[in-house]
Amino acid sequence: MGTATAGKSGRGTPAAWRNWAGNVTAAPARVVTPTSVGELQDVVRRAAEDGLRVKAVGTGHSFTAAAATDGVLVRPQALSGIQAIDREAGTVTVAAGTVLKDLNLALAREGLSLTNMGDIMEQTVSGATSTGTHGTGRDSASIAAQIRALDLVTADGRLLNCSEKGTAEEREVFAAARLGIGALGIVTALTFAVEPLFLLTAREEPMAFDRVTAEFDEHVAENEHFEFYWFPHTGNCNTKRNNRSQGPAAPPGAVSSWVEDELLSNGVFQAVNSLGRAVPAAIPAIARVASRALSARTYTDIPYKVFTSPRRVRFVEMEYALPRERVVEALRELKRLVDGSQLRISFPVEVRTAPADDIPLSTASGRETAYIAVHMYKGTPFQAYFTAAERIFTAHGGRPHWGKVHTRDAEYLAGAYPRFGEFTALRDRLDPDRLFGNDYLRRVLGA
């Protein structure tokens, strides 16, 4: 058996790790890139022998320190690719280090697709599911809710093959480990439900804040996938409705696509945010101009080309999941807060939905859910805005996204999740010595 490749800096010491947003760093004792599941099992056993903790990290798109460690940092990127497609069962099995973009492209070539996905596809499949990445959907839930089986290396070096069809232990682990924040072990493979490739028609339309909030329930009920963005300092929003279509495909034209997705969402948006960081007083005027520049457009394409967009402007994000019936009230409170304060917010606020699911630590566990996400441009002080927003979200029973900035602890989260104790009891059995622990998990799950 080979030895996992260790990542080193030029001086022969482990390379420091930094997340995508740059707000989290770590200095691991070892960085390893196992090329097989057997090597990964050896890495886990050796770390235990050496008294080091172990964390796997994907592409670093989380804004929390969920993957940070001073022990052994596992990079799963060598464990990638589709392992099996079962068309009869409607599933695909994929190695944990596979990037969602590569999975989406490979599935499309096979005439297949995930049912729903988030709005970017740069994460690894294991990182995305472990932190609860989601899109928006009336009937279709997060990526983790689409998992049908998973393989997990546990603290004692065992490989568990988990699904609803396994032993009692495997069923219990499967139920929780679909969204495990890395606390139960290291995921090595995931089996997702897939379906034949389909078309979505997207309708993007500017809409007044008062109208979209008044009609929110109607929009959710009438569309398979509804979301909207509110531009702080304005009464303007942009809405997006995605629904299945018989076709034909009618993707955005090259010029339209470049203007909307590259110029406005990346190039000009980068420049606008840089200006806003340098001259905060200019942000409200910029927001009014930017929100009025949007125009309606309709296009039809395969799912990943409709659900996802390139996002190269870096930011820091907080997102809370609220009971769906509370989201409009919370958003109106957020607008009043921004309007009546000296805060200067250059990023739009994103609102999405999800149906209830049965995953213990899913932000949609057991309840119809709506999400409010707030962002600040990288390098801009975000604490005042996020603190004020978090106060509103928690007052409405909010659950923080596991991979995005928040200040909640285990005491709060135990009250927010009815099945929290079920998860922590399973963790106690699988990892009593906290081999997969770190400071973040100690805060959100308890000691």
XYZ file of C-alpha atoms in Angstrom:
447
model
C 0.000 0.000 0.000
C 1.290 3.457 -0.902
C 1.753 6.352 1.438
C -0.450 9.414 1.334
C 1.223 12.413 -0.226
C 2.121 15.133 2.261
C 1.644 18.765 1.263
C 4.695 20.904 2.072
C 5.786 24.479 1.727
C 9.106 25.398 0.171
C 10.810 25.259 3.576
C 9.831 21.654 4.218
C 7.116 22.456 6.758
C 3.395 21.881 6.258
C 1.777 24.569 4.154
C -0.601 26.899 5.980
C -4.232 26.602 4.918
C -6.589 29.500 4.169
C -10.237 29.366 3.160
C -11.695 30.939 -0.009
C -12.787 34.140 1.723
C -9.507 34.497 3.608
C -11.188 34.895 7.008
C -10.068 31.472 8.345
C -6.515 30.138 8.486
C -4.916 27.048 9.974
C -1.401 25.720 10.557
C -1.688 21.918 10.465
C 1.103 19.658 11.669
C 0.660 17.498 8.564
C -1.143 17.917 5.247
C -1.909 14.693 3.403
C -3.531 13.815 0.096
C -4.437 10.117 0.210
C -4.819 8.396 -3.139
C -6.954 5.513 -1.891
C -9.435 4.774 0.867
C -6.905 2.356 2.391
C -4.344 5.151 2.636
C -6.915 7.381 4.275
C -7.645 4.693 6.862
C -3.910 4.488 7.593
C -3.762 8.291 7.945
C -6.563 8.195 10.520
C -4.980 5.350 12.514
C -1.560 7.002 12.527
C -3.009 10.347 13.634
C -4.709 8.612 16.556
C -1.450 6.944 17.511
C 0.382 10.289 17.333
C -2.252 12.127 19.363
C -3.190 14.412 16.468
C -6.674 15.410 15.406
C -7.810 14.927 11.799
C -9.940 17.126 9.546
C -10.789 16.801 5.874
C -11.084 20.014 3.861
C -12.523 20.509 0.394
C -12.114 23.736 -1.561
C -12.476 26.003 1.487
C -15.769 27.631 0.535
C -17.016 27.576 4.122
C -16.740 30.802 6.081
C -16.477 29.013 9.423
C -13.533 27.064 10.835
C -15.394 23.754 10.399
C -12.393 22.189 8.621
C -9.534 23.983 10.406
C -7.049 21.918 12.403
C -3.626 22.063 14.007
C -3.331 18.304 13.474
C -3.620 16.368 10.220
C -5.338 18.162 7.345
C -6.671 15.714 4.745
C -7.087 16.954 1.186
C -9.486 14.531 -0.578
C -8.987 15.814 -4.118
C -7.146 12.640 -5.233
C -10.268 10.673 -4.299
C -12.439 11.920 -7.142
C -14.580 10.846 -10.046
C -17.718 8.853 -10.693
C -17.446 5.285 -9.387
C -20.764 3.845 -10.584
C -24.003 4.799 -12.324
C -27.108 2.713 -11.684
C -29.718 3.866 -14.169
C -32.310 1.417 -12.928
C -32.028 2.662 -9.355
C -31.516 6.267 -10.491
C -28.271 6.771 -8.578
C -24.662 7.803 -9.108
C -21.812 6.972 -6.719
C -19.000 9.499 -6.639
C -15.755 9.809 -4.671
C -15.798 12.426 -1.928
C -13.186 14.759 -3.398
C -15.066 15.268 -6.655
C -15.839 18.912 -7.368
C -19.520 19.599 -8.030
C -18.714 21.234 -11.358
C -16.992 18.074 -12.563
C -19.905 15.947 -11.322
C -22.456 18.131 -13.083
C -20.532 18.031 -16.358
C -20.044 14.259 -16.165
C -23.706 13.651 -15.357
C -24.826 15.857 -18.241
C -22.676 13.817 -20.639
C -24.510 10.732 -19.355
C -27.902 12.395 -19.815
C -28.417 12.713 -16.045
C -28.728 15.456 -13.432
C -29.162 16.134 -9.750
C -32.674 17.365 -8.983
C -31.553 20.532 -7.212
C -28.287 22.265 -6.362
C -26.809 25.429 -4.895
C -25.859 28.557 -6.819
C -22.148 27.756 -7.178
C -20.429 24.476 -8.011
C -16.832 24.968 -6.899
C -17.101 22.834 -3.736
C -16.284 19.156 -3.323
C -19.326 16.913 -2.963
C -18.333 15.932 0.578
C -17.665 19.499 1.681
C -20.935 20.761 0.208
C -23.097 18.075 1.773
C -21.304 18.040 5.140
C -22.079 21.719 5.717
C -25.617 21.733 4.306
C -25.214 23.463 0.940
C -28.616 24.076 -0.626
C -30.337 25.867 -3.434
C -33.964 26.902 -3.452
C -36.932 24.616 -3.968
C -40.609 24.192 -3.224
C -40.430 20.391 -3.331
C -36.733 19.496 -3.777
C -34.354 19.891 -0.864
C -30.615 20.344 -0.201
C -27.857 18.318 -1.822
C -27.483 16.270 1.382
C -31.149 15.272 1.183
C -30.416 13.727 -2.231
C -27.873 11.268 -0.745
C -28.906 7.612 -0.850
C -25.743 5.999 0.594
C -22.311 7.015 1.858
C -18.983 5.535 2.908
C -17.387 6.833 6.100
C -13.989 6.224 7.715
C -14.522 6.293 11.484
C -12.148 7.147 14.326
C -11.033 3.525 14.722
C -10.102 3.311 11.028
C -13.139 1.264 9.989
C -14.901 1.904 6.681
C -18.669 1.964 7.137
C -20.911 1.549 4.076
C -24.066 3.311 5.174
C -27.570 3.440 3.751
C -31.181 2.932 4.770
C -30.807 -0.715 3.733
C -27.852 -1.598 5.992
C -27.487 -2.827 9.556
C -28.989 -0.887 12.437
C -25.673 0.940 12.967
C -25.296 1.716 9.266
C -28.854 3.071 9.077
C -28.298 5.251 12.127
C -25.007 6.603 10.808
C -26.492 7.205 7.361
C -29.346 9.228 8.827
C -26.962 11.623 10.570
C -23.791 11.587 8.442
C -25.476 12.977 5.323
C -24.871 16.307 7.058
C -22.236 15.694 9.712
C -20.022 18.834 9.714
C -17.057 16.428 9.688
C -17.831 15.359 13.271
C -18.573 11.675 12.696
C -15.692 10.695 10.420
C -14.328 11.298 6.935
C -16.689 10.667 4.029
C -14.994 8.821 1.159
C -17.884 8.290 -1.274
C -21.457 9.446 -1.743
C -24.344 7.938 -3.693
C -26.811 10.534 -4.965
C -30.261 10.165 -6.433
C -30.216 11.398 -10.036
C -32.779 11.655 -12.796
C -32.791 11.948 -16.587
C -31.479 15.309 -17.761
C -34.231 17.913 -17.968
C -34.672 21.545 -18.966
C -35.431 24.520 -16.748
C -36.856 27.818 -17.870
C -35.571 30.719 -15.799
C -37.481 33.961 -15.550
C -35.532 36.811 -13.974
C -37.534 39.940 -13.236
C -36.995 43.096 -11.178
C -39.727 43.605 -8.565
C -40.375 46.081 -5.768
C -39.519 44.929 -2.239
C -43.046 45.586 -0.972
C -44.571 43.541 -3.786
C -42.263 40.544 -3.557
C -42.655 40.301 0.212
C -46.442 40.682 0.004
C -46.609 37.954 -2.667
C -43.884 35.704 -1.276
C -46.105 32.738 -0.389
C -47.777 32.940 -3.782
C -44.457 32.929 -5.631
C -43.204 29.947 -3.609
C -46.411 27.989 -4.237
C -46.500 28.707 -7.974
C -42.860 27.959 -8.822
C -40.666 24.897 -8.404
C -37.705 27.111 -7.527
C -38.164 30.711 -6.410
C -35.584 33.115 -4.997
C -35.014 36.822 -4.842
C -32.330 39.362 -4.003
C -33.016 42.601 -2.179
C -30.619 45.506 -2.705
C -30.041 47.256 0.646
C -30.615 51.038 0.675
C -33.302 50.583 -2.003
C -36.822 49.245 -2.343
C -35.730 47.115 -5.288
C -35.351 43.356 -5.713
C -34.518 40.930 -8.484
C -36.574 37.728 -8.611
C -35.764 34.391 -10.244
C -38.283 31.662 -11.017
C -37.033 28.307 -12.332
C -39.540 25.761 -13.618
C -39.261 22.600 -15.663
C -39.775 23.025 -19.370
C -40.518 20.839 -22.386
C -38.050 22.979 -24.321
C -36.553 23.632 -26.686
C -33.349 24.834 -25.048
C -32.904 28.579 -25.428
C -29.809 29.574 -23.454
C -28.972 33.240 -22.923
C -27.313 34.832 -25.913
C -23.555 35.271 -25.750
C -23.801 39.040 -25.274
C -26.632 38.846 -22.709
C -24.824 36.126 -20.779
C -21.592 38.092 -20.718
C -23.302 41.297 -19.603
C -25.343 39.666 -16.804
C -22.973 36.970 -15.534
C -19.531 38.415 -16.207
C -19.817 42.178 -16.470
C -22.535 42.916 -13.890
C -22.030 39.964 -11.509
C -18.248 39.814 -11.563
C -16.319 42.570 -13.365
C -18.386 45.673 -12.610
C -19.545 44.224 -9.293
C -15.907 43.833 -8.234
C -15.175 47.459 -9.136
C -18.336 48.702 -7.403
C -17.491 46.854 -4.206
C -13.915 48.119 -4.270
C -15.249 51.659 -4.622
C -17.725 51.070 -1.813
C -14.998 49.779 0.469
C -12.923 52.888 -0.207
C -15.868 55.335 -0.067
C -18.684 53.794 2.031
C -20.842 56.927 1.718
C -21.221 56.211 -2.010
C -22.809 52.785 -1.476
C -26.507 53.814 -1.265
C -26.289 55.782 -4.516
C -24.432 52.929 -6.209
C -27.080 50.456 -4.981
C -29.898 52.546 -6.439
C -28.205 52.745 -9.820
C -27.239 49.060 -9.845
C -30.682 47.799 -8.850
C -32.350 49.903 -11.546
C -29.939 48.603 -14.201
C -31.420 45.107 -14.025
C -33.833 44.019 -16.739
C -36.109 41.016 -17.163
C -34.850 38.023 -19.123
C -36.020 34.475 -19.804
C -33.894 31.513 -20.882
C -34.080 27.706 -20.948
C -31.188 25.314 -20.364
C -30.070 22.164 -18.531
C -30.184 22.394 -14.715
C -26.625 23.241 -13.683
C -26.495 26.045 -16.254
C -29.625 27.590 -14.740
C -29.069 26.914 -11.022
C -25.403 27.953 -10.846
C -23.439 31.054 -11.768
C -19.772 32.044 -11.676
C -18.956 33.966 -8.482
C -15.481 35.462 -8.439
C -16.069 38.509 -6.244
C -14.972 37.367 -2.780
C -17.059 38.067 0.280
C -17.934 36.913 3.792
C -21.425 35.521 4.386
C -23.917 34.773 7.156
C -27.046 32.766 6.390
C -29.876 31.717 8.673
C -32.677 29.229 8.095
C -35.995 30.454 9.470
C -39.415 28.839 9.708
C -40.830 29.772 6.315
C -43.770 31.636 7.805
C -41.371 33.963 9.675
C -39.088 35.000 6.823
C -41.028 37.993 5.455
C -41.348 39.563 8.901
C -37.624 39.022 9.556
C -36.655 40.495 6.191
C -38.794 43.583 6.773
C -37.091 44.021 10.148
C -33.703 43.753 8.431
C -34.701 46.414 5.922
C -35.850 48.758 8.711
C -32.563 48.123 10.492
C -30.466 49.026 7.448
C -32.626 52.023 6.524
C -32.375 53.446 10.033
C -28.665 52.876 10.590
C -25.298 54.083 9.383
C -24.551 50.666 7.873
C -23.448 50.682 4.242
C -24.193 47.379 2.506
C -23.001 46.849 -1.077
C -24.079 43.189 -1.445
C -27.687 42.138 -2.089
C -29.527 40.022 0.481
C -30.524 36.588 -0.839
C -33.772 34.780 0.059
C -34.405 31.099 -0.796
C -36.630 28.240 0.398
C -36.490 24.509 1.141
C -39.022 21.846 2.092
C -38.708 20.033 5.416
C -36.323 17.065 5.474
C -35.418 14.286 7.924
C -31.690 14.914 8.500
C -30.973 15.663 12.206
C -28.639 18.635 11.644
C -30.121 19.900 8.385
C -31.143 23.530 8.650
C -34.503 22.384 7.182
C -34.845 19.439 9.569
C -38.506 18.927 10.381
C -39.802 22.264 9.129
C -40.636 24.204 5.966
C -37.754 26.637 5.687
C -36.724 29.932 4.154
C -33.193 31.302 4.156
C -31.885 34.844 4.454
C -28.237 35.331 3.485
C -26.315 38.528 4.154
C -22.910 39.266 2.654
C -20.105 41.773 2.973
C -17.299 42.366 0.509
C -13.987 40.780 1.498
C -11.905 43.155 3.576
C -14.911 45.226 4.693
C -15.803 45.218 8.421
C -18.825 42.932 8.735
C -19.287 42.462 12.475
C -21.776 45.281 13.108
C -24.060 44.234 10.241
C -23.874 40.528 10.956
C -24.403 41.008 14.696
C -27.516 43.087 14.115
C -28.840 40.681 11.475
C -28.153 37.659 13.670
C -30.140 39.240 16.500
C -33.148 39.431 14.169
C -32.698 35.904 12.817
C -32.358 34.259 16.220
C -35.429 36.094 17.506
C -37.363 34.251 14.786
C -36.029 30.794 15.687
C -33.248 30.832 13.102
C -30.706 28.087 12.544
C -27.302 29.208 11.211
C -25.801 27.605 8.138
C -22.994 25.357 9.408
C -20.512 26.712 6.878
C -21.254 30.417 7.240
C -20.372 33.040 9.842
C -22.386 32.893 13.067
C -21.863 33.098 16.826
C -24.231 30.364 18.069
C -23.113 27.661 20.488
C -24.249 24.171 21.483
C -26.685 25.473 24.092
C -28.547 27.547 21.519
C -28.392 24.878 18.824
C -29.696 22.151 21.127
C -32.846 24.236 21.455
C -33.046 24.974 17.728
C -32.737 21.333 16.599
C -35.157 18.780 18.094
C -32.797 15.922 17.110
C -29.586 17.607 18.282
C -29.123 15.120 21.143
C -29.547 12.206 18.739
C -26.610 13.501 16.698
C -24.321 14.220 19.650
C -25.040 10.794 21.187
C -24.010 9.140 17.913
C -20.866 11.282 17.872
C -20.036 10.149 21.408
C -20.178 6.530 20.269
C -18.295 6.963 16.980
C -15.650 9.436 18.139
C -15.452 9.455 21.949
C -11.903 10.860 21.914
C -12.801 13.625 19.421
C -10.237 12.584 16.834
C -12.289 14.586 14.304
C -12.853 17.495 16.662
C -11.695 21.099 16.475
C -12.515 24.391 18.146
C -15.520 25.069 15.917
C -17.117 21.695 16.636
C -16.482 22.144 20.355
C -18.446 25.393 20.208
C -21.400 24.183 18.126
C -21.694 20.580 19.371
C -20.297 20.860 22.875
C -17.324 19.167 24.502
